Amino acid sequence: MSFNVIGKPVQRGDAAAKVTGRALYTRDMKMPGMLYAKILRAEIAHGYVKSYDISEAEKLPGVVKIVLPKDVKANPWPSAGHPYSLNPAHQDIADRQILNEKIRLFGDEIGAVVAKDELTAEKAVKLIKVAYEALPFVLDAEEAMKEGAPILHGDETNILRHTDIKHGKEELSTAFSKCDYILEQEFDVTPVQHAHLENHIAYAYVDPEDRLTIVTSTQIAHIVRRVVAHALNLPFGKVRVIQPYIGGGFGNKQDVVIEPMAAMLSLACNGRPVMVDLTREEVFYGSRTRHGIRFKFKTGVSKDGRLLAKSMVSIGNNGAYASHGHSIVAKGGTNFSRTYPAELATEWNGYTVYTNTATAGAMRGYGIPQVNFAVECHMDDLADDIGMDPIEFKQKNVMKLGFVDPVSGIEIKSCGLPECIEKGKAYIDWDNKRKEYLNQKGDKRKGVGFALFSYATAVWPFSMELAGARLTMNQDGSLQLTVGAAEIGQGSDTVFAQMAAEVMGVPFSMVNVVRGTDTDIHPYDPGAYASRQTYVAGQAVRQAAESVRDQVCARAAKKYDIDVKDVEIRDAKIYRVSAGRLLCTLEQLAMESFYEKDESSTIASEKSANVKSNALAFGVCVTEVEVDVKTGKVNILKICNIHDSGTIINPILASGQVEGGMSMSCGLALSEGLKYDPKTGQMLTDNLLDYKLPTVLDTPHFDVDFVEPYDVTGPFGNKALGEPPAVPPAAAIRNAIKHATGVRVFATPMNPQSLFEAFREAGLN
Amino acid sequence: MEQTISFTINDEQRTMVIHPGQSLLELIREDLGLTGAKQGCGVGECGACAVLVNGQAVDSCLYLAAWADGKTVVTVEGLSQYGELTNMQKAFVEGGAVQCGFCTPGIIMTATEMEARDRNYTEADIKRALSGHLCRCTGYTKIVEATKKGLENVGKCSCDHE
Ligand code: FES
Ligand code: FES
């Protein structure tokens, strides 16, 4: 496939606005008469508010409104950024109240103060006296499943959902009886946080036409509109949501976290603009986290390394509220059952469990970073145990081109995994280093590690996939592109403009993107998640551009009285192909379309694409580490992700995505983790000092490579890229630590403290 | 409890009435409408709020507005004229070092400070200088590369090339 604009490293369209400080984020916009809110948060992890005393707070000058749960009239709402389901059985759990009398986590929202400025609101919150009735609380998911555990919702169980998937030719127990070797292991992935640099922030007001408007840092403007409308009993058309520039989301803003609060507070203050700007601490405990998940494996193989039978139990800690519910643990289950198909039997049991910790939701990779860490470590150990090279073992058993996923029905139509593996081995000098680093002594030891992954693009067939795009031609032949898909820093706007320019036959600079998302302006698209945008919204952009191109060609054919098939647009000029002759410029034609007296019509198209396919992206991570067995410190010497995401639309943006994802996975592997005080249930790591987000000094140089098989289901042969990079590094690092030291680690983060202890147990230090 | 300060902000001489508890970040964002500097934490952990005070990058969320009296403050808005980027800004744009852009204004200020100093930088120096800035999007690779490029353009980088 040869392209002119696609595949080129064009500079992102918004970069200049961002380096000059001219890009406006939510907090950068102020309205006359703006009020500021602060949330009153619970200081127990589980229980009830018995009473409030607001007498002191009320007296504070500048306080406009104090709102308590009894004052709020709203429907319970689901916070997940999922497309709506018309089937009530598939709808998200509507367990959120804007303010709560029952407390389910330390920091739960139990009241709010609106004041003329933030300081006053904060002072007033501190003046409110709350009496609690405390209940016992539970922080660990497996504990929460036990008989007698404190129950968060209802009175029966903390298990939000359990799924049990079985497939294969034989019963699991029969299959295990045929195995030559069986390995049972348990892994724990500790919850981490997105830590996007811009905290959650939104403001709401009622506009002069009585429409509720919410300006918010979100990945899912159209979903926010639906959820707020439902929560506050308003017609959809009376709610408008605007997403300006956004300072990162990574899934934490694929959730309706604060918008109903801002909206409710504005309505409580007569429609005046009310700003809700969370602090960093509030974002840590009060928004969403990655799920902590415990995995238990039993896997059996033949002597020659064929995978015969496997079972996995995964227990996901969902925290206090449902948010995305079971879908994250479930996505991990499908990934488990598919990536290494077992010849005889597969079984997976997944549990999503409520506990009194921060609510877990979507985070870059949606459950796959966790399951991939566990599976890739487990497979590595299996290979070691039967004396096989881990890459050889994995390559032998991983799914191949043409494989049909038994659960989702997705068929693999393109697979660059073998090439990724070869490139990875060459990059790290695998065969030599595997031998060279055997039997090291001394304090500093080196090792190499590997992990592979597969990752589904978009959410079909589990949910609907729909995206809209509008393309409008201006008088000079330049174009306005309006997409519902959300630019959240990943560069999607730039990539869509490349797609439109490619189809139209114009230079990239002629496509202007209408930035942000405004539900009044931008066509419907559920938003930025599931690495879906280039794949799904790309189809809509492609179709709209094809339509505009065809309108231009038809007009030219009519004007010059030639066959429309003989017309082509190249570099914003219109040619007659058979004669190789320039007919006119696109600008001339556009001017005529606007102003010709008898035959004027604007040239524009709006398309919505209902995509009913999915494509698997693949890739590997290889790394070489140096481990200090005396201190437990790991130094990454070299690390590279190699991706098959199909066609790469923009290599510089793509490698930027990969580097960022790798850094996130390195953080999960080596330093990040949320901790709670077992005595109170309060989060201990709710700031950027105690939470060990990698700094530039903790970060190696990330190497990135791509292989580009063309996937026929993608609009330009492209597949998922946004999330996959955050998947494989953690397991590759763990496997490299094992290669260096012989010590198997079973939990993240592998920080100096935990490794020091593991090495001590192994007698290394 | 009010106080008057005089200072230079982006080449303009200003006299302003402030509250003693006010941070420089609040002053420039809320009172002067210079919203380029961002607040990521408000307590000196992220670097998104960095501005130059007498040529040195500081976390303006921790820097009292009162301390700016008599000083020269430059924010990201003061670096370039409309339509024209500085050498360092260009290096970031061309190097793909910008994603969501929330950390960018702060990092640009530190990189600009380095560019202005009369010395050479190794890669380790660059990393040390940037270590007060958190970025969650880029994994830092392109930020380090862009800073290198910007310094190289003015002959101030002594980094090895691979
Ligand atoms: S806002 Fe100043 S350091 Fe984070
Ligand atoms: S570009 Fe998003 S935090 Fe740095």
Coordinates of C-alpha atoms in Angstrom, one line a residue, chain A residues 342-756:
Chain A
A342 CA -4.4 -25.1 25.2
E343 CA -4.8 -28.2 23.1
L344 CA -7.1 -30.1 25.5
A345 CA -8.8 -27.8 28.0
T346 CA -9.1 -24.3 29.2
E347 CA -10.9 -22.9 32.2
W348 CA -11.1 -19.5 33.6
N349 CA -12.9 -18.2 36.7
G350 CA -13.0 -14.5 37.2
Y351 CA -14.3 -12.5 40.2
T352 CA -14.7 -8.8 40.6
V353 CA -15.0 -7.9 44.2
Y354 CA -16.0 -4.8 46.2
T355 CA -13.6 -3.6 49.0
N356 CA -13.3 -0.4 51.0
T357 CA -10.5 0.9 48.8
A358 CA -10.4 3.5 46.0
T359 CA -12.7 2.6 43.1
A360 CA -10.9 0.8 40.3
G361 CA -11.8 1.6 36.8
A362 CA -10.4 1.8 33.3
M363 CA -6.7 2.4 33.0
R364 CA -4.6 2.1 29.8
G365 CA -4.6 -1.5 28.8
Y366 CA -7.9 -2.3 30.6
G367 CA -6.9 -5.3 32.6
I368 CA -4.4 -6.6 30.1
P369 CA -1.3 -5.2 31.8
Q370 CA -2.2 -7.3 34.9
V371 CA -3.0 -10.5 33.1
N372 CA -0.1 -10.2 30.8
F373 CA 2.3 -9.7 33.7
A374 CA 1.0 -12.9 35.3
V375 CA 0.8 -15.1 32.2
E376 CA 4.1 -14.0 30.8
C377 CA 5.9 -14.7 34.1
H378 CA 4.1 -18.0 34.5
M379 CA 4.9 -19.2 30.9
D380 CA 8.5 -18.1 31.4
D381 CA 8.7 -20.2 34.5
L382 CA 7.1 -23.2 32.9
A383 CA 9.6 -23.0 30.0
D384 CA 12.5 -22.9 32.6
D385 CA 11.1 -25.9 34.5
I386 CA 11.0 -28.1 31.4
G387 CA 14.3 -26.9 30.2
M388 CA 13.1 -25.0 27.2
D389 CA 14.1 -21.5 26.0
P390 CA 11.2 -19.2 27.1
I391 CA 10.9 -17.6 23.7
E392 CA 10.9 -20.9 21.9
F393 CA 8.2 -22.2 24.3
K394 CA 6.1 -19.1 23.9
Q395 CA 6.4 -19.0 20.1
K396 CA 5.5 -22.7 19.9
N397 CA 2.3 -22.2 21.9
V398 CA 1.1 -18.7 21.0
M399 CA -1.9 -18.3 18.6
K400 CA -1.1 -17.9 14.9
L401 CA -2.5 -16.2 11.8
G402 CA -6.0 -17.5 11.0
F403 CA -6.7 -18.4 14.7
V404 CA -10.3 -17.8 15.7
D405 CA -10.8 -16.7 19.3
P406 CA -13.3 -19.1 20.8
V407 CA -14.8 -16.5 23.1
S408 CA -15.1 -13.4 21.0
G409 CA -15.1 -15.0 17.5
I410 CA -12.4 -12.6 16.4
E411 CA -10.2 -14.0 13.6
I412 CA -6.6 -13.1 13.2
K413 CA -6.3 -11.6 9.8
S414 CA -2.8 -10.1 10.2
C415 CA -0.1 -11.2 12.5
G416 CA 3.4 -9.7 12.7
L417 CA 4.3 -11.4 15.9
P418 CA 6.9 -13.8 14.5
E419 CA 8.7 -10.8 13.0
C420 CA 8.5 -8.9 16.2
I421 CA 10.0 -11.8 18.1
E422 CA 12.9 -12.1 15.6
K423 CA 13.6 -8.4 15.8
G424 CA 13.5 -8.5 19.6
K425 CA 15.9 -11.4 19.8
A426 CA 18.4 -9.6 17.5
Y427 CA 18.0 -6.3 19.4
I428 CA 18.9 -7.9 22.8
D429 CA 21.3 -10.5 21.4
W430 CA 19.1 -13.1 23.1
D431 CA 20.8 -16.4 22.4
N432 CA 24.3 -15.2 23.4
K433 CA 23.2 -13.3 26.5
R434 CA 21.0 -16.2 27.8
K435 CA 24.1 -18.2 28.0
E436 CA 26.6 -15.5 29.0
Y437 CA 24.6 -14.5 32.1
L438 CA 24.1 -18.0 33.5
N439 CA 25.7 -18.7 36.9
Q440 CA 26.8 -15.2 37.8
K441 CA 28.3 -14.4 41.2
G442 CA 28.9 -11.0 42.8
D443 CA 26.6 -8.2 43.8
K444 CA 25.6 -6.9 40.4
R445 CA 24.1 -9.4 38.0
K446 CA 22.7 -9.0 34.5
G447 CA 19.8 -10.7 32.8
V448 CA 17.6 -10.6 29.8
G449 CA 13.9 -11.0 29.7
F450 CA 11.1 -11.2 27.2
A451 CA 7.3 -10.9 27.1
L452 CA 4.8 -10.9 24.2
F453 CA 1.2 -9.8 24.1
S454 CA -1.9 -9.7 22.0
Y455 CA -4.4 -6.8 22.3
A456 CA -7.9 -6.4 20.8
T457 CA -8.7 -3.1 18.9
A458 CA -12.0 -1.4 20.0
V459 CA -14.8 -3.2 21.8
W460 CA -16.7 -5.1 19.1
P461 CA -18.3 -7.7 19.5
F462 CA -18.8 -7.0 23.3
S463 CA -20.3 -3.5 22.7
M464 CA -21.3 -1.3 19.9
E465 CA -18.8 0.6 17.9
L466 CA -19.9 3.9 16.4
A467 CA -18.0 7.0 15.4
G468 CA -18.8 10.2 13.5
A469 CA -16.9 12.5 11.3
R470 CA -17.8 15.6 9.3
L471 CA -15.7 17.2 6.6
T472 CA -16.5 20.6 5.1
M473 CA -14.7 22.4 2.3
N474 CA -13.8 26.1 2.5
Q475 CA -13.7 28.5 -0.3
D476 CA -9.9 28.0 -0.7
G477 CA -10.2 24.2 -0.9
S478 CA -9.0 23.7 2.6
L479 CA -11.1 21.6 4.9
Q480 CA -12.6 21.5 8.3
L481 CA -12.6 18.2 10.0
T482 CA -14.9 17.6 13.0
V483 CA -14.7 14.3 14.7
G484 CA -16.4 13.1 17.8
A485 CA -13.3 11.1 18.8
A486 CA -11.4 12.7 21.6
E487 CA -7.9 14.2 21.3
I488 CA -6.4 13.6 24.8
G489 CA -2.8 14.1 24.0
Q490 CA -2.2 10.9 22.0
G491 CA -2.3 12.8 18.7
S492 CA -5.6 11.5 17.3
D493 CA -6.5 14.8 15.7
T494 CA -3.3 14.9 13.8
V495 CA -3.7 11.3 12.6
F496 CA -7.3 12.0 11.5
A497 CA -6.2 15.0 9.5
Q498 CA -3.6 12.9 7.8
M499 CA -6.3 10.4 6.9
A500 CA -8.5 13.1 5.5
A501 CA -5.6 14.6 3.5
E502 CA -4.6 11.3 2.2
V503 CA -8.1 10.5 0.8
M504 CA -8.7 14.0 -0.5
G505 CA -5.3 14.3 -2.3
V506 CA -4.4 17.5 -0.4
P507 CA -1.4 18.4 1.8
F508 CA -1.8 17.8 5.5
S509 CA -1.7 21.6 6.1
M510 CA -5.0 22.0 4.3
V511 CA -7.0 20.1 6.9
N512 CA -8.0 22.1 10.0
V513 CA -9.3 20.1 12.9
V514 CA -12.1 21.6 15.0
R515 CA -10.4 21.0 18.3
G516 CA -11.9 19.5 21.4
T517 CA -15.3 17.9 21.7
D518 CA -18.5 19.9 22.1
T519 CA -21.6 17.7 22.1
D520 CA -23.4 20.6 20.2
I521 CA -20.8 20.6 17.4
H522 CA -18.9 17.3 17.2
P523 CA -20.7 14.3 15.8
Y524 CA -21.5 11.4 18.2
D525 CA -18.6 9.2 19.2
P526 CA -18.4 7.6 22.6
G527 CA -14.8 8.7 23.1
A528 CA -11.2 7.9 23.6
Y529 CA -10.8 4.3 25.0
A530 CA -10.0 0.8 23.9
S531 CA -7.4 2.0 21.4
R532 CA -10.4 2.3 19.1
Q533 CA -10.1 5.8 17.5
T534 CA -7.8 5.3 14.5
Y535 CA -9.6 2.0 13.8
V536 CA -13.3 3.1 14.3
A537 CA -13.3 6.9 13.9
G538 CA -10.7 6.4 11.1
Q539 CA -13.4 4.6 9.2
A540 CA -15.8 7.6 9.6
V541 CA -13.1 10.0 8.5
R542 CA -12.3 7.9 5.5
Q543 CA -15.9 7.7 4.5
A544 CA -16.5 11.4 4.9
A545 CA -13.4 12.2 2.9
E546 CA -14.3 9.8 0.2
S547 CA -17.7 11.5 -0.1
V548 CA -16.2 15.0 -0.3
R549 CA -13.6 13.8 -2.8
D550 CA -16.4 12.2 -4.9
Q551 CA -18.4 15.4 -4.8
V552 CA -15.4 17.4 -6.0
C553 CA -14.7 14.9 -8.8
A554 CA -18.4 14.9 -9.9
R555 CA -18.4 18.7 -10.1
A556 CA -15.3 18.7 -12.1
A557 CA -16.5 16.0 -14.4
K558 CA -19.7 17.9 -15.1
K559 CA -17.8 21.2 -15.7
Y560 CA -15.4 19.7 -18.1
D561 CA -17.9 17.2 -19.5
I562 CA -15.7 14.2 -18.9
D563 CA -16.2 10.8 -17.2
V564 CA -16.0 11.1 -13.4
K565 CA -13.6 8.1 -13.4
D566 CA -11.2 10.2 -15.4
V567 CA -10.9 12.9 -12.6
E568 CA -8.3 12.8 -9.9
I569 CA -7.2 15.2 -7.1
R570 CA -3.5 15.4 -6.5
D571 CA -1.8 18.0 -4.3
A572 CA -4.9 20.1 -4.2
K573 CA -5.1 20.2 -8.0
I574 CA -7.7 18.5 -10.2
Y575 CA -6.4 16.4 -13.1
R576 CA -7.8 14.6 -16.1
V577 CA -6.1 11.3 -15.7
S578 CA -6.3 10.0 -19.3
A579 CA -4.9 13.1 -20.8
G580 CA -2.5 13.7 -17.9
R581 CA -3.8 17.3 -17.9
L582 CA -4.3 19.8 -15.1
L583 CA -8.0 21.0 -15.2
C584 CA -8.1 23.5 -12.4
T585 CA -7.0 23.9 -8.8
L586 CA -9.2 22.7 -5.9
E587 CA -9.5 26.3 -4.9
Q588 CA -11.0 27.3 -8.2
L589 CA -13.5 24.5 -8.0
A590 CA -14.3 25.3 -4.4
M591 CA -14.9 29.0 -5.1
E592 CA -17.3 28.0 -7.9
S593 CA -19.1 25.7 -5.7
F594 CA -19.8 28.5 -3.3
Y595 CA -20.5 31.3 -5.7
E596 CA -21.7 30.1 -9.0
K597 CA -25.1 31.7 -9.4
D598 CA -27.0 28.9 -10.8
E599 CA -25.2 25.9 -9.4
S600 CA -23.9 26.7 -6.0
S601 CA -23.8 24.1 -3.2
T602 CA -21.5 23.6 -0.3
I603 CA -19.2 20.6 -0.4
A604 CA -19.4 18.6 2.8
S605 CA -20.1 15.2 4.3
E606 CA -21.0 13.7 7.6
K607 CA -20.6 10.0 8.1
S608 CA -21.0 7.7 11.0
A609 CA -19.3 4.4 10.9
N610 CA -20.8 1.4 12.8
V611 CA -17.8 -0.9 12.8
K612 CA -18.4 -4.6 13.2
S613 CA -14.9 -6.0 13.2
N614 CA -12.0 -6.3 15.5
A615 CA -8.3 -6.8 14.9
L616 CA -5.6 -8.1 17.2
A617 CA -2.5 -6.0 17.7
F618 CA 0.7 -7.8 18.8
G619 CA 4.1 -7.1 20.1
V620 CA 7.0 -7.9 22.3
C621 CA 9.2 -6.3 24.9
V622 CA 12.8 -7.3 25.4
T623 CA 15.1 -5.9 28.1
E624 CA 18.4 -6.3 29.7
V625 CA 18.7 -5.4 33.4
E626 CA 21.4 -5.1 36.0
V627 CA 20.3 -6.1 39.5
D628 CA 22.1 -5.2 42.6
V629 CA 21.4 -8.1 44.9
K630 CA 22.7 -6.2 47.9
T631 CA 20.3 -3.3 47.6
G632 CA 17.5 -4.8 45.5
K633 CA 17.9 -2.0 42.9
V634 CA 17.1 -2.8 39.3
N635 CA 18.8 -0.8 36.5
I636 CA 17.3 -1.2 33.0
L637 CA 20.3 -1.2 30.7
K638 CA 18.3 -1.7 27.4
I639 CA 14.7 -2.0 26.7
C640 CA 12.7 -2.2 23.4
N641 CA 9.1 -2.7 22.5
I642 CA 8.4 -4.0 19.0
H643 CA 4.8 -3.6 17.9
D644 CA 2.6 -4.9 15.2
S645 CA -0.2 -2.3 15.1
G646 CA -0.7 -2.7 11.3
T647 CA 0.0 0.4 9.3
I648 CA 1.6 3.2 11.3
I649 CA -0.2 6.4 10.4
N650 CA 2.4 8.7 12.0
P651 CA 5.7 7.3 13.1
I652 CA 6.7 10.1 15.5
L653 CA 3.4 10.1 17.3
A654 CA 3.4 6.3 17.3
S655 CA 6.8 6.0 18.9
G656 CA 5.8 8.7 21.4
Q657 CA 2.8 6.6 22.4
V658 CA 5.0 3.5 22.8
E659 CA 7.6 5.3 24.9
G660 CA 4.9 6.7 27.2
G661 CA 3.3 3.3 27.6
M662 CA 6.6 1.6 28.3
S663 CA 7.3 4.1 31.0
M664 CA 3.9 3.4 32.6
S665 CA 4.6 -0.4 32.6
C666 CA 8.1 0.2 34.0
G667 CA 6.5 2.2 36.8
L668 CA 4.1 -0.7 37.5
A669 CA 7.0 -3.1 37.5
L670 CA 9.5 -1.2 39.6
S671 CA 8.1 1.6 41.8
E672 CA 4.4 2.3 41.7
G673 CA 1.8 0.9 44.0
L674 CA -1.1 2.2 46.1
K675 CA -0.9 1.5 49.9
Y676 CA -3.5 1.7 52.6
D677 CA -3.3 2.0 56.3
P678 CA -4.6 -1.3 57.6
K679 CA -5.9 0.4 60.8
T680 CA -8.0 3.1 59.2
G681 CA -8.3 2.2 55.5
Q682 CA -6.9 5.6 54.5
M683 CA -4.7 5.7 51.4
L684 CA -1.1 6.3 52.3
T685 CA 0.3 7.1 48.9
D686 CA -2.0 9.9 47.8
N687 CA 0.6 12.4 46.6
L688 CA 3.4 12.5 44.1
L689 CA 6.1 12.2 46.7
D690 CA 4.9 9.0 48.4
Y691 CA 3.6 7.6 45.1
K692 CA 6.7 6.7 43.1
L693 CA 5.9 8.0 39.7
P694 CA 9.0 7.5 37.5
T695 CA 11.0 10.7 37.0
V696 CA 13.5 11.2 34.2
L697 CA 16.2 9.9 36.5
D698 CA 14.4 6.6 37.0
T699 CA 13.8 6.2 33.3
P700 CA 16.0 4.4 30.7
H701 CA 16.1 5.4 27.0
F702 CA 13.1 3.6 25.4
D703 CA 13.8 1.9 22.0
V704 CA 10.8 1.3 19.7
D705 CA 10.3 -0.6 16.5
F706 CA 7.4 -1.6 14.4
V707 CA 6.5 -4.2 11.9
E708 CA 3.6 -3.3 9.7
P709 CA 1.5 -6.0 8.2
Y710 CA -1.6 -4.5 6.5
D711 CA -4.8 -5.5 8.4
V712 CA -7.7 -5.6 5.9
T713 CA -10.3 -4.7 8.6
G714 CA -8.6 -1.3 9.5
P715 CA -9.4 1.8 7.5
F716 CA -5.8 2.1 6.4
G717 CA -4.5 -1.3 7.5
N718 CA -4.1 0.0 11.0
K719 CA -4.8 -1.7 14.4
A720 CA -4.7 -0.7 18.1
L721 CA -1.7 1.3 19.3
G722 CA -2.6 3.6 22.2
E723 CA -2.8 1.0 25.0
P724 CA -0.6 -2.0 23.9
P725 CA 2.7 -0.3 24.7
A726 CA 1.8 -0.3 28.4
V727 CA 1.4 -4.1 28.4
P728 CA 4.6 -6.2 28.1
P729 CA 7.5 -4.4 29.8
A730 CA 6.6 -5.4 33.3
A731 CA 6.8 -9.1 32.7
A732 CA 9.9 -8.7 30.5
I733 CA 11.6 -6.9 33.4
R734 CA 10.5 -9.5 36.0
N735 CA 11.8 -12.3 33.7
A736 CA 15.1 -10.5 33.3
I737 CA 15.4 -10.2 37.0
K738 CA 14.9 -13.9 37.2
H739 CA 17.5 -14.6 34.6
A740 CA 20.0 -12.4 36.4
T741 CA 19.4 -13.8 39.9
G742 CA 17.5 -17.1 39.6
V743 CA 14.9 -15.6 41.9
R744 CA 11.2 -15.7 40.9
V745 CA 9.2 -12.7 41.9
F746 CA 5.4 -13.0 42.2
A747 CA 4.2 -9.5 42.9
T748 CA 4.5 -5.9 41.7
P749 CA 6.1 -3.5 42.4
M750 CA 9.5 -5.1 42.3
N751 CA 11.0 -2.1 44.3
P752 CA 14.2 -2.3 46.2
Q753 CA 12.4 -3.2 49.4
S754 CA 10.5 -6.2 48.0
L755 CA 13.5 -7.5 46.0
F756 CA 15.8 -7.1 48.9

